[in-house]
CSV table of C-alpha atoms in Angstrom, one decimal:
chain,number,residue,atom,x,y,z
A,29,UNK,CA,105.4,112.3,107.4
A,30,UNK,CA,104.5,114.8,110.1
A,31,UNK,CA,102.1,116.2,107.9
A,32,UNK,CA,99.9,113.4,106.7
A,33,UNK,CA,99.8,112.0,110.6
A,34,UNK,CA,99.1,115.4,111.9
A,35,UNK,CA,95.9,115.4,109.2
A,36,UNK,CA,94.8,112.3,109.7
A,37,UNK,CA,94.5,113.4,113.1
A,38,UNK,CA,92.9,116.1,112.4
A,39,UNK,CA,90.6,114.1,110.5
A,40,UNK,CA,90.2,111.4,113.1
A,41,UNK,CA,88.9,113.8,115.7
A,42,UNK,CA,87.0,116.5,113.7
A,43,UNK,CA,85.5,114.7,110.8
A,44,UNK,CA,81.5,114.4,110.9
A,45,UNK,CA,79.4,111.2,112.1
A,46,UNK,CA,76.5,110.0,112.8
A,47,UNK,CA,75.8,110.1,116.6
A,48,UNK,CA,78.7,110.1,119.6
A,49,UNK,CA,82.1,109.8,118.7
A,50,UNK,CA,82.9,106.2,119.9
A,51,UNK,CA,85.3,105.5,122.5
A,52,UNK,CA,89.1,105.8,122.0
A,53,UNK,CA,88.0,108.3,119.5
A,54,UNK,CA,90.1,111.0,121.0
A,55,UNK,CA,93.4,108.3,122.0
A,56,UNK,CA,93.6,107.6,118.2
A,57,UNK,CA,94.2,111.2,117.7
A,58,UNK,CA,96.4,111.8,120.2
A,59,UNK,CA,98.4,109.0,118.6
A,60,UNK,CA,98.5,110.3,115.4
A,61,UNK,CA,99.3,114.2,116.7
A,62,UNK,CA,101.9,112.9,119.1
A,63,UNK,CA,103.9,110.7,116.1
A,64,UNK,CA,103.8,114.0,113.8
A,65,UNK,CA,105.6,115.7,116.9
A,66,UNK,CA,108.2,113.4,117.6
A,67,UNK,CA,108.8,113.4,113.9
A,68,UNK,CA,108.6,117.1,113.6
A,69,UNK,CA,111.2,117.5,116.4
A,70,UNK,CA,114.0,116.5,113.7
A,71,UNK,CA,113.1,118.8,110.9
A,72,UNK,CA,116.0,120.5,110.1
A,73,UNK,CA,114.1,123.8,110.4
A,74,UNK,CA,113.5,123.0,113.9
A,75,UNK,CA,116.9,121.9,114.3
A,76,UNK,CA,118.0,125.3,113.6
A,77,UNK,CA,115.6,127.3,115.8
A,78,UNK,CA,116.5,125.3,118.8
A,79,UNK,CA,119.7,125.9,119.0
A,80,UNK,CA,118.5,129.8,119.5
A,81,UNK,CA,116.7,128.7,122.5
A,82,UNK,CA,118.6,125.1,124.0
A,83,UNK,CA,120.6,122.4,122.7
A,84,UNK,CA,119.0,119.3,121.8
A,85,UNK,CA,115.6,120.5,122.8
A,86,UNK,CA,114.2,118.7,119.9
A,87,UNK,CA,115.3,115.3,121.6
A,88,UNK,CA,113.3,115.8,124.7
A,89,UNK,CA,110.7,117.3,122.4
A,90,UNK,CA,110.2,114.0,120.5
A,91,UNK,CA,111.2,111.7,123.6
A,92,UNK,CA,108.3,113.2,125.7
A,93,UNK,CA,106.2,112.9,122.3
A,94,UNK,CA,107.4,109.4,121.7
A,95,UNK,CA,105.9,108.3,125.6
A,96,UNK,CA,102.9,110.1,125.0
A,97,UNK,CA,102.4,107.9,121.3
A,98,UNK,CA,103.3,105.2,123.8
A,99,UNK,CA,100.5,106.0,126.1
A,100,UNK,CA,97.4,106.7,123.4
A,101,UNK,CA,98.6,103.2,122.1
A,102,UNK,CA,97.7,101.7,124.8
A,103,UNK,CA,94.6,103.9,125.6
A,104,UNK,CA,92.8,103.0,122.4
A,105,UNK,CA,93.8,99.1,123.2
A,106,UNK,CA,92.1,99.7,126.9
A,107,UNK,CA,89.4,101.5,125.0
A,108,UNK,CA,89.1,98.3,122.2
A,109,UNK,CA,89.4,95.7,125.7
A,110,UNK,CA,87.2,96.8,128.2
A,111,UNK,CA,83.9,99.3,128.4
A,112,UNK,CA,84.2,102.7,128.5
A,113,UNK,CA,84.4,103.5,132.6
A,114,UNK,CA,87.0,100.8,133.1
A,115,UNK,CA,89.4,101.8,130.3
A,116,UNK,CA,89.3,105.2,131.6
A,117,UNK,CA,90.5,103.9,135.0
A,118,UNK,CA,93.0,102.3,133.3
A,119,UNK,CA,94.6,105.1,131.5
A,120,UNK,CA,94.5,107.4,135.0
A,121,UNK,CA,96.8,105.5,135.8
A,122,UNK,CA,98.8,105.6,132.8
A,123,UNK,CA,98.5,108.9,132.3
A,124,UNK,CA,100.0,109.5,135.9
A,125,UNK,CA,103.0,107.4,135.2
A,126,UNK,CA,103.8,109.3,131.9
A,127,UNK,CA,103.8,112.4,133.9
A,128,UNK,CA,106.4,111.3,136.3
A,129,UNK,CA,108.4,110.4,133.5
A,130,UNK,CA,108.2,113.5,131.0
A,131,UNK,CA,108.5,115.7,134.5
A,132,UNK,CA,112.1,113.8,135.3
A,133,UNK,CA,113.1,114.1,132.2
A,134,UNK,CA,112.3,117.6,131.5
A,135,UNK,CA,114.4,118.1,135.1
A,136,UNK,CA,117.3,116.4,134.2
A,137,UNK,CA,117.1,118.4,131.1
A,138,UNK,CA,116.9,121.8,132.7
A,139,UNK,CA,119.8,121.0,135.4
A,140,UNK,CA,122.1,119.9,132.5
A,141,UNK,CA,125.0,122.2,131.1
A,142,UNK,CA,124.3,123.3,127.6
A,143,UNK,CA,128.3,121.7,126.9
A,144,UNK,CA,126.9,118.6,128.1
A,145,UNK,CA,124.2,117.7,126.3
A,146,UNK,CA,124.0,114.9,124.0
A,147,UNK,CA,125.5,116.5,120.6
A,148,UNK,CA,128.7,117.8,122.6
A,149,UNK,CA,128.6,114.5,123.9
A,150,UNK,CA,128.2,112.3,121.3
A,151,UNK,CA,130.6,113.9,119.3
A,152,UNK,CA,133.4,113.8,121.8
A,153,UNK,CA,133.2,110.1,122.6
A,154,UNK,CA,129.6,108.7,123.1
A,155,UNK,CA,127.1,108.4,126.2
A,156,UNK,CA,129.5,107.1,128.6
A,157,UNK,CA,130.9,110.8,128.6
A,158,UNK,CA,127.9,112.3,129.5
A,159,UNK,CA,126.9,113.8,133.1
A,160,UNK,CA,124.3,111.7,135.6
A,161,UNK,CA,121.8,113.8,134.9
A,162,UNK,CA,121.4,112.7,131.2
A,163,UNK,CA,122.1,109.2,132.5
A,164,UNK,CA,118.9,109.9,135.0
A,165,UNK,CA,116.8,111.1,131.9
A,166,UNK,CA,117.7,107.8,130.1
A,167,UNK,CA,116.4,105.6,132.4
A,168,UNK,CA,113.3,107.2,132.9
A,169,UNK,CA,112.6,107.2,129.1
A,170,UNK,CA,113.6,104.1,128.5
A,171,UNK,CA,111.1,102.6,132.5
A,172,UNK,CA,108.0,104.1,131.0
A,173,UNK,CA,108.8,103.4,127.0
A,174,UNK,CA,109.6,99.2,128.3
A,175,UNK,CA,106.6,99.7,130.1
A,176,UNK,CA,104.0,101.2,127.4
A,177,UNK,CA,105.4,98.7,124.6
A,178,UNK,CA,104.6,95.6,126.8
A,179,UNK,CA,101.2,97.0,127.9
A,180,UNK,CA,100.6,97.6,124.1
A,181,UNK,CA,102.0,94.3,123.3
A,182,UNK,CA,99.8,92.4,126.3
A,183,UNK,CA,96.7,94.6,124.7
A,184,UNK,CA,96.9,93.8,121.2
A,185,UNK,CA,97.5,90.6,122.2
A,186,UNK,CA,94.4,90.0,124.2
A,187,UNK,CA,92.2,91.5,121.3
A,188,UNK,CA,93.6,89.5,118.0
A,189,UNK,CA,91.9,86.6,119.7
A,190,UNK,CA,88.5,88.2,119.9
A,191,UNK,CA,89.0,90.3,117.0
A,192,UNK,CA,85.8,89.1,114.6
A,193,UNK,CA,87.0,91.5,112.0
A,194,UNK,CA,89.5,90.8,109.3
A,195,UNK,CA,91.2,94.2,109.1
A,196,UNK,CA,90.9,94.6,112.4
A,197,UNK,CA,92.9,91.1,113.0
A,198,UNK,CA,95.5,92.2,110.8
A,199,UNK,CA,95.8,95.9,112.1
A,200,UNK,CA,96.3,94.5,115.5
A,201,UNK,CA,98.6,91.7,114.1
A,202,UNK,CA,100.4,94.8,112.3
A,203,UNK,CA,100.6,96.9,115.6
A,204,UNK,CA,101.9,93.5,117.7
A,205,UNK,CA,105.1,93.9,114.9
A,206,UNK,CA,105.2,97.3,116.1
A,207,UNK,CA,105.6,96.9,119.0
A,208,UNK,CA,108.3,94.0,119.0
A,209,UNK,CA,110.2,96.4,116.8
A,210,UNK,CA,110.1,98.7,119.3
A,211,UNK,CA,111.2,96.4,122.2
A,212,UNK,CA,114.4,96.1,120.1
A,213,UNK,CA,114.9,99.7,120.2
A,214,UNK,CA,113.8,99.6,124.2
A,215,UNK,CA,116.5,97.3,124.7
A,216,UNK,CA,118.9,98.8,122.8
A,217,UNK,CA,118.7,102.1,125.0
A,218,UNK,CA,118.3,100.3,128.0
A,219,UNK,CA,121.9,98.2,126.9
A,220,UNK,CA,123.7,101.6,126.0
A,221,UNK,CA,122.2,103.4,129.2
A,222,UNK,CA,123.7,100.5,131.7
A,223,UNK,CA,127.2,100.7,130.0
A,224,UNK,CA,127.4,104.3,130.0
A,225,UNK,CA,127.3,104.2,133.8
A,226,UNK,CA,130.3,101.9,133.6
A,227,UNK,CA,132.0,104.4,131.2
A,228,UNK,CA,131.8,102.1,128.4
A,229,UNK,CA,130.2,103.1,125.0
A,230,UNK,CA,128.4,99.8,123.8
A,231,UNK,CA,127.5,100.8,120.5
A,232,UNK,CA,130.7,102.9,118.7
A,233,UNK,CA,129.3,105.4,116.0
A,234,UNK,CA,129.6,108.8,114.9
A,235,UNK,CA,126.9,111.2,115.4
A,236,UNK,CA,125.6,111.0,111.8
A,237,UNK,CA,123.9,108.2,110.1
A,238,UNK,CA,125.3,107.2,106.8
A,239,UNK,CA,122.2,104.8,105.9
A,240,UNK,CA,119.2,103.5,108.2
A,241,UNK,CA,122.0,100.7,109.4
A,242,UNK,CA,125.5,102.3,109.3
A,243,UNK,CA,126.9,102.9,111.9
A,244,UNK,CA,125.7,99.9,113.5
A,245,UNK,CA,123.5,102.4,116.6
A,246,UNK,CA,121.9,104.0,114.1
A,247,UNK,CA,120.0,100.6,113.3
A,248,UNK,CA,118.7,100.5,116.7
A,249,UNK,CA,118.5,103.9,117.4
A,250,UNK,CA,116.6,105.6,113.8
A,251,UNK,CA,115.5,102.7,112.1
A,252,UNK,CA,114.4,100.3,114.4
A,253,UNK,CA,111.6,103.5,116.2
A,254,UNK,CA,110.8,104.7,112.5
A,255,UNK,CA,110.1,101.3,111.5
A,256,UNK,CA,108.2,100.6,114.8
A,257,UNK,CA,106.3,103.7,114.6
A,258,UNK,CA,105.5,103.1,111.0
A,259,UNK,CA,104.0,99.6,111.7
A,260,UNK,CA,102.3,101.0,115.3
A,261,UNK,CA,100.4,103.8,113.1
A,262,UNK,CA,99.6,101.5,110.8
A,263,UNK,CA,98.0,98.8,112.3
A,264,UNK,CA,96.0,101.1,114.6
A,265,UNK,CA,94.5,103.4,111.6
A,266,UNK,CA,94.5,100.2,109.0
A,267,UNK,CA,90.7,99.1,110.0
A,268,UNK,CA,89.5,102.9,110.4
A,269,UNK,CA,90.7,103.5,106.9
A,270,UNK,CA,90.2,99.9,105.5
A,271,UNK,CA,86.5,99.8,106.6
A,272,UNK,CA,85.2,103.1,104.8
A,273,UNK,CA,86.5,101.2,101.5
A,274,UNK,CA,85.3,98.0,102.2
A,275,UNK,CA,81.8,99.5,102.5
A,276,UNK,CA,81.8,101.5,99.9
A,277,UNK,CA,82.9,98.3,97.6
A,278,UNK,CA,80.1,96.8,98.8
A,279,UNK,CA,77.1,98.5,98.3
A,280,UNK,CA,78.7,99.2,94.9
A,281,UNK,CA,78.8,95.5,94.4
A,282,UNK,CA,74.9,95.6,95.6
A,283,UNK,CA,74.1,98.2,93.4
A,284,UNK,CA,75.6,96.0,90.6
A,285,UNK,CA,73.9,93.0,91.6
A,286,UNK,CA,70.4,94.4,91.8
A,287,UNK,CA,71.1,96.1,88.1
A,288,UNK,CA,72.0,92.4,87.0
A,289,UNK,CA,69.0,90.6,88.7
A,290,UNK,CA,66.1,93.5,87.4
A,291,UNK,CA,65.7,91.6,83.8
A,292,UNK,CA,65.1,88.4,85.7
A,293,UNK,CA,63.0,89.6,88.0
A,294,UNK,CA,60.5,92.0,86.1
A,295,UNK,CA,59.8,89.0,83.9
A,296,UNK,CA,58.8,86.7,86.9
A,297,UNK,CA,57.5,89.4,89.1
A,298,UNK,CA,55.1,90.0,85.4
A,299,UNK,CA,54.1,86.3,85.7
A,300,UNK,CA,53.9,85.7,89.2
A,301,UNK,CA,53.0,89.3,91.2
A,302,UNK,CA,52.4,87.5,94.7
A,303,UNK,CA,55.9,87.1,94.9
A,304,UNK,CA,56.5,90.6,95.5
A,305,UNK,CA,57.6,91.8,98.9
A,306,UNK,CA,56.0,94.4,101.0
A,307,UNK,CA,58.1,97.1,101.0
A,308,UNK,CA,60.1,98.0,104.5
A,309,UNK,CA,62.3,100.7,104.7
A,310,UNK,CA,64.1,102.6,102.3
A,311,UNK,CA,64.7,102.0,99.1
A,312,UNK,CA,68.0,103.2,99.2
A,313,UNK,CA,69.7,100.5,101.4
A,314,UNK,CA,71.1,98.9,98.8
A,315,UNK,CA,71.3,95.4,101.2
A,316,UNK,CA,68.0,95.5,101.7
A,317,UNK,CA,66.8,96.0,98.3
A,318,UNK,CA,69.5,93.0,96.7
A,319,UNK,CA,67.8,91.1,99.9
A,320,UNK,CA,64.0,91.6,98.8
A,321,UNK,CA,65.4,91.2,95.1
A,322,UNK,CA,67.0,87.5,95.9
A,323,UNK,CA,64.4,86.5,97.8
A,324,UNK,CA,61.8,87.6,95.4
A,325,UNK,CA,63.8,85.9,92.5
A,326,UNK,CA,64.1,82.7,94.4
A,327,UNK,CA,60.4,82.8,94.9
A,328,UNK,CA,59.2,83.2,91.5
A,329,UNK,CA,61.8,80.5,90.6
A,330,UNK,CA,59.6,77.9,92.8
A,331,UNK,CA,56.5,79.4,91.7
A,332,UNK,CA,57.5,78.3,87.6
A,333,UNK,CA,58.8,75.0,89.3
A,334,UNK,CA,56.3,72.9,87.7
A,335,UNK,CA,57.2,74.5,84.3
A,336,UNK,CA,60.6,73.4,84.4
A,337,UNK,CA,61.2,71.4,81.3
A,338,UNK,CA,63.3,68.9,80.4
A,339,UNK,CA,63.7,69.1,76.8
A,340,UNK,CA,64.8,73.0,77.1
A,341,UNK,CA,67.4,71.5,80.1
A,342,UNK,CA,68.9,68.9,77.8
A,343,UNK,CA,69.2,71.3,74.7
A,344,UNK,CA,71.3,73.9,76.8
A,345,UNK,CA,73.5,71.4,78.2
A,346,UNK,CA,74.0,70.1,74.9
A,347,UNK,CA,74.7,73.6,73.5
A,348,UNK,CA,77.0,74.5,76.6
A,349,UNK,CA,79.3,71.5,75.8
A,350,UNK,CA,80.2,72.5,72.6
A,351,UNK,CA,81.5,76.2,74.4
A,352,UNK,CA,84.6,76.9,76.1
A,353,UNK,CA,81.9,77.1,79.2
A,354,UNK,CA,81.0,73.5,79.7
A,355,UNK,CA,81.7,72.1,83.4
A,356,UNK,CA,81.6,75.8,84.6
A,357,UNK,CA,79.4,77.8,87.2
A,358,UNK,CA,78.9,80.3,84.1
A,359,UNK,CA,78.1,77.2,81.9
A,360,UNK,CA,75.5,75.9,84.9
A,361,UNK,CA,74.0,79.5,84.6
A,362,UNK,CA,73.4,79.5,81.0
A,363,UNK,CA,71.6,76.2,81.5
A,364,UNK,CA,69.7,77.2,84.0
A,365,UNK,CA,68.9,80.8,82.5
A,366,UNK,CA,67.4,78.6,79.7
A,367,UNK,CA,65.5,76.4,82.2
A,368,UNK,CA,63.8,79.6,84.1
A,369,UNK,CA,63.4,81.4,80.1
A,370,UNK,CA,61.4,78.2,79.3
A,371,UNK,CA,59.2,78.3,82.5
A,372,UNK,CA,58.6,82.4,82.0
A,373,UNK,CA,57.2,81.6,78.4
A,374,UNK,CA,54.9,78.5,79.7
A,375,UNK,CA,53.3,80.8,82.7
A,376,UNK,CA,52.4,83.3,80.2
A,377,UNK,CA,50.9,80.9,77.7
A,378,UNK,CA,48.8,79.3,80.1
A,379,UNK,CA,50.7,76.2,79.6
A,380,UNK,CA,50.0,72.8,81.8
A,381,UNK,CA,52.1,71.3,84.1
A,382,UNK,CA,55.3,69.3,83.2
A,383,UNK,CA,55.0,66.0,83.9
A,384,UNK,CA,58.3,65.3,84.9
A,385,UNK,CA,60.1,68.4,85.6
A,386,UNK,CA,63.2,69.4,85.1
A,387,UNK,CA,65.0,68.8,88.5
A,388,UNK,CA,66.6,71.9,90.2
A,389,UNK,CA,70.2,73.7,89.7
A,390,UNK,CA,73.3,71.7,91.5
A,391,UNK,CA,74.3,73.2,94.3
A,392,UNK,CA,70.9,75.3,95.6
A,393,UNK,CA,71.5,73.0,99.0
A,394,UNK,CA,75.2,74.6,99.4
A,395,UNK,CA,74.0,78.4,99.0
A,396,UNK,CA,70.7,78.3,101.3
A,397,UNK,CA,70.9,80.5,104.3
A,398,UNK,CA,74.0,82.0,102.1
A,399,UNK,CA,72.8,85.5,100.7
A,400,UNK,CA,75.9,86.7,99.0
A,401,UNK,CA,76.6,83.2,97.5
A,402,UNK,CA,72.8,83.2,96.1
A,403,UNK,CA,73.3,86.6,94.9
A,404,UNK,CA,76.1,85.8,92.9
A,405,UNK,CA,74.7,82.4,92.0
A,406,UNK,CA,71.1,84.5,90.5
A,407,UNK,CA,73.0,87.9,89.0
A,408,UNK,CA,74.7,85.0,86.7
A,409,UNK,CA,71.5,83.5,85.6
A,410,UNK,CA,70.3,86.8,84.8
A,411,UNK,CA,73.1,88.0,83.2
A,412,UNK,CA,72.8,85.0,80.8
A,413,UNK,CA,69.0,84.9,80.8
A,414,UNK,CA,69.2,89.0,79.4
A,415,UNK,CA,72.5,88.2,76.5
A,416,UNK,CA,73.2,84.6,75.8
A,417,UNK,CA,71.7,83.2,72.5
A,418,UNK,CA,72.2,79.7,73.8
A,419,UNK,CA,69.5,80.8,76.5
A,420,UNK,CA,66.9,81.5,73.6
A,421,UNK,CA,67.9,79.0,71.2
A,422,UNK,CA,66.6,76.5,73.9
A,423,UNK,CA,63.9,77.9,74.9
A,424,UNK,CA,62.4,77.1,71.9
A,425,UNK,CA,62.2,73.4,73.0
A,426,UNK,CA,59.0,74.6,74.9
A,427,UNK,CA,57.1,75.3,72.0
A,428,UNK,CA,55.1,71.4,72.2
A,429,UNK,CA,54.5,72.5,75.5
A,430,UNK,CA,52.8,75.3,74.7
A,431,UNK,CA,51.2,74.1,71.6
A,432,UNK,CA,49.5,71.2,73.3
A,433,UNK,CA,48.0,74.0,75.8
C-alpha cells in the first residue's frame, strides 16, 4: 500500500501535460505521499529500526502524517470550491493550525520517558496508565483530526451538489464515506482520551490485533482509519483516474463509429458531393470528424428524400418480420438501410421523383440536437446497408422506378 500511494503520487505531481498544472495539483500529492507515510510508519522494518533510535516513533510518525493527509484533503476540496487566491487563503490558515498541532505533539513526545510511552503502556494496563504528557499529545491529535474531517466533510459536501461530473459525484460521494468513517475513529479517540484522564480504560484490549475487529479497539482504532483512508484516497483520485479511461473509450468508440458510417457515406457523398463539409481543423479529432461525418450523412439522407420509395420500404418490413429482428432498433435499421440503398441507386440512374415518398425513420424527432444518439442511430444503418441481404433483396423493388426513367 505505501508503495502504490507513494507512486501515484509521484505520478500525480511529475507526470507531463499540456499547459499549467491545475490547481490542487500539488494537495493531491501531498495526500497521496502523506497516506504512504502514515502507512509506512508500521512496517515491521521500520518497527525494528525505531526502537534503535525512540519507542514508538513510528506512532507520531504516522499521526503527524495522518493530520497532514487531513490537511491536503481539505486543500484540494478548497482548491475544487473556490478560485485559486481564495483557497490558498484558506489553507494558510490550515496549514498554521496543523503546525500547532504536530509541534505539541512532537513536544509531548520528546518530554515523555521512553518507559512510558504507549507500548509499555498499553501492555501494562491501557491509556489510563499513561503520563499527562501523552494524554496532552492525544488531545491535540484528536482537536485538529475532528477538525480536518468536518472541514472535509462540510467541503465535499458543498461540491457533490455542483458536481456536473459523474465520477466526480461519486468520488466525492466516496470521500464523504470517508470521512464519516473517520469521525468514528475521531470519536473513538476522543472517548478513550476523556476516560483515561479519569483512570478508566474504555476500550479493554491487548496490544495486538487478532482480526480487523478483535479486540473490540482494534475496530475503532485499525480498521475503522484504514477503511477511512482507503475510501478518502479513493474518492479523491477516482475521477483523475476514471477520466483518462473514459476518454480514451470514447474516441475509440468515435473511431469505430466513423469506420461504420464510411460505406454509407462514400456512396452518398458519390451521389450528392455538395454535402461535403469544409474541412476545419484536424483530422485527427476524432469528435470532430464523427461530427462532420453525421452531419454529412444526415444531409445526403435529405438530399435522396424524394427517392424514398415505398415499395422498397414495405418489402424490408415485410422481410424483417419474418427475422428474429422485427420490432427492433436493428430491425428499424435494416428497413431503413434498404430505404437509403433504394434512393442511392435512383440518384445515380437519373431516376424521377417518387410520387409519394416513403415517409421518414420513427424516431428522427427524439435524436435531433442529440449527436451521440444520431450516431448510434446512422452507424446501424450503415452497418446494415454494408452486410445485410435483406437490405439488397429490397432494393430491387426500385427497379420500375428506374426503368420508367
Amino acid at each position: 500500500m505505501p508503495l502504490i500511494l507513494l507512486t501515484a503520487s509521484l505520478y500525480w505531481a511529475f507526470r507531463r501535460r499540456p499547459g499549467r498544472r491545475p490547481a490542487g495539483t500539488w494537495s493531491l500529492s501531498a495526500l497521496l505521499a502523506c497516506f504512504a507515510l502514515a502507512f509506512s510508519a508500521y512496517q515491521p522494518t521500520v518497527r525494528a529500526v525505531e526502537d534503535a533510535i525512540a519507542p514508538d516513533l513510528s506512532r507520531l510518525v504516522s499521526n503527524s502524517a495522518t493530520l497532514s493527509a487531513g490537511a491536503a484533503v481539505s486543500a484540494v476540496l478548497l482548491y475544487l470550491n473556490y478560485d485559486a487566491p481564495e483557497a490558498r487563503r484558506r489553507i494558510r490558515w490550515r496549514l498554521r493550525l496543523l503546525a500547532v498541532a504536530v509541534a505539541t505533539m512532537s513536544t509531548a513526545f520528546a518530554i515523555t520517558p521512553g518507559e512510558l510511552m504507549w507500548s509499555r503502556v498499553e501492555t501494562n494496563g491501557g491509556p489510563a496508565e499513561g503520563p499527562t504528557s501523552l494524554h496532552i499529545y492525544a488531545f491535540a491529535y484528536i482537536a485538529y483530526l475532528s477538525y480536518a474531517v468536518v472541514d472535509c466533510l462540510t467541503q465535499t459536501w458543498t461540491r457533490s451538489r455542483t458536481a456536473t461530473r459523474t465520477t466526480q459525484r461519486l468520488g466525492l460521494r466516496t470521500t464523504a464515506a470517508g470521512c464519516a468513517v473517520a469521525l468514528v475513529y475521531a470519536t473513538y479517540k476522543t472517548v478513550n482520551a476523556g476516560a483515561a484522564l479519569f483512570g478508566w480504560n474504555a476500550f479493554p484490549g491487548g496490544p495486538r490485533c487478532s482480526s480487523p475487529v478483535t479486540p473490540v479497539s482494534c475496530a475503532f482504532s485499525v480498521t475503522a482509519p484504514a477503511v477511512s483512508v482507503l475510501l478518502i484516497t479513493t474518492g479523491l483520485t477516482l475521477p483523475a483516474i476514471v477520466w483518462p479511461v473514459t476518454q480514451l473509450l470514447r474516441r475509440r468508440w468515435e473511431r469505430q463509429s466513423v469506420a461504420d458510417l464510411t460505406p454509407l457515406w462514400r456512396d452518398l457523398t458519390q451521389v450528392c458531393p455538395s454535402i461535403v463539409l469544409r474541412t476545419i481543423g484536424g483530422e485527427t479529432e476524432t469528435d470532430l470528424v464523427l461530427h462532420r461525418r453525421v452531419v454529412e450523412v444526415c444531409d445526403g439522407i435529405l438530399t435522396l428524400d424524394e427517392h424514398r420509395s415505398r415499395a422498397v420500404q414495405q418489402a424490408a418490413a415485410a422481410a424483417v418480420a419474418t427475422t428474429r429482428h422485427a420490432g427492433t432498433d436493428r430491425g428499424a435499421a435494416i428497413v431503413e438501410a434498404a430505404v437509403v440503398a433504394g434512393a442511392i441507386r435512383a440518384a445515380r440512374a437519373g431516376a424521377p421523383a417518387q410520387d409519394d415518398p416513403a415517409p421518414r425513420a420513427a424516431g428522427a424527432d427524439a435524436r435531433e440536437g442529440d449527436l451521440r444518439a444520431e450516431a448510434v442511430w446512422l452507424r446501424s444503418v450503415s452497418r446494415q446497408y454494408a452486410t445485410a441481404e435483406i437490405v439488397l433483396r429490397a432494393a430491387d423493388h426500385q427497379v420500375p422506378a428506374l426503368t420508367a426513367a
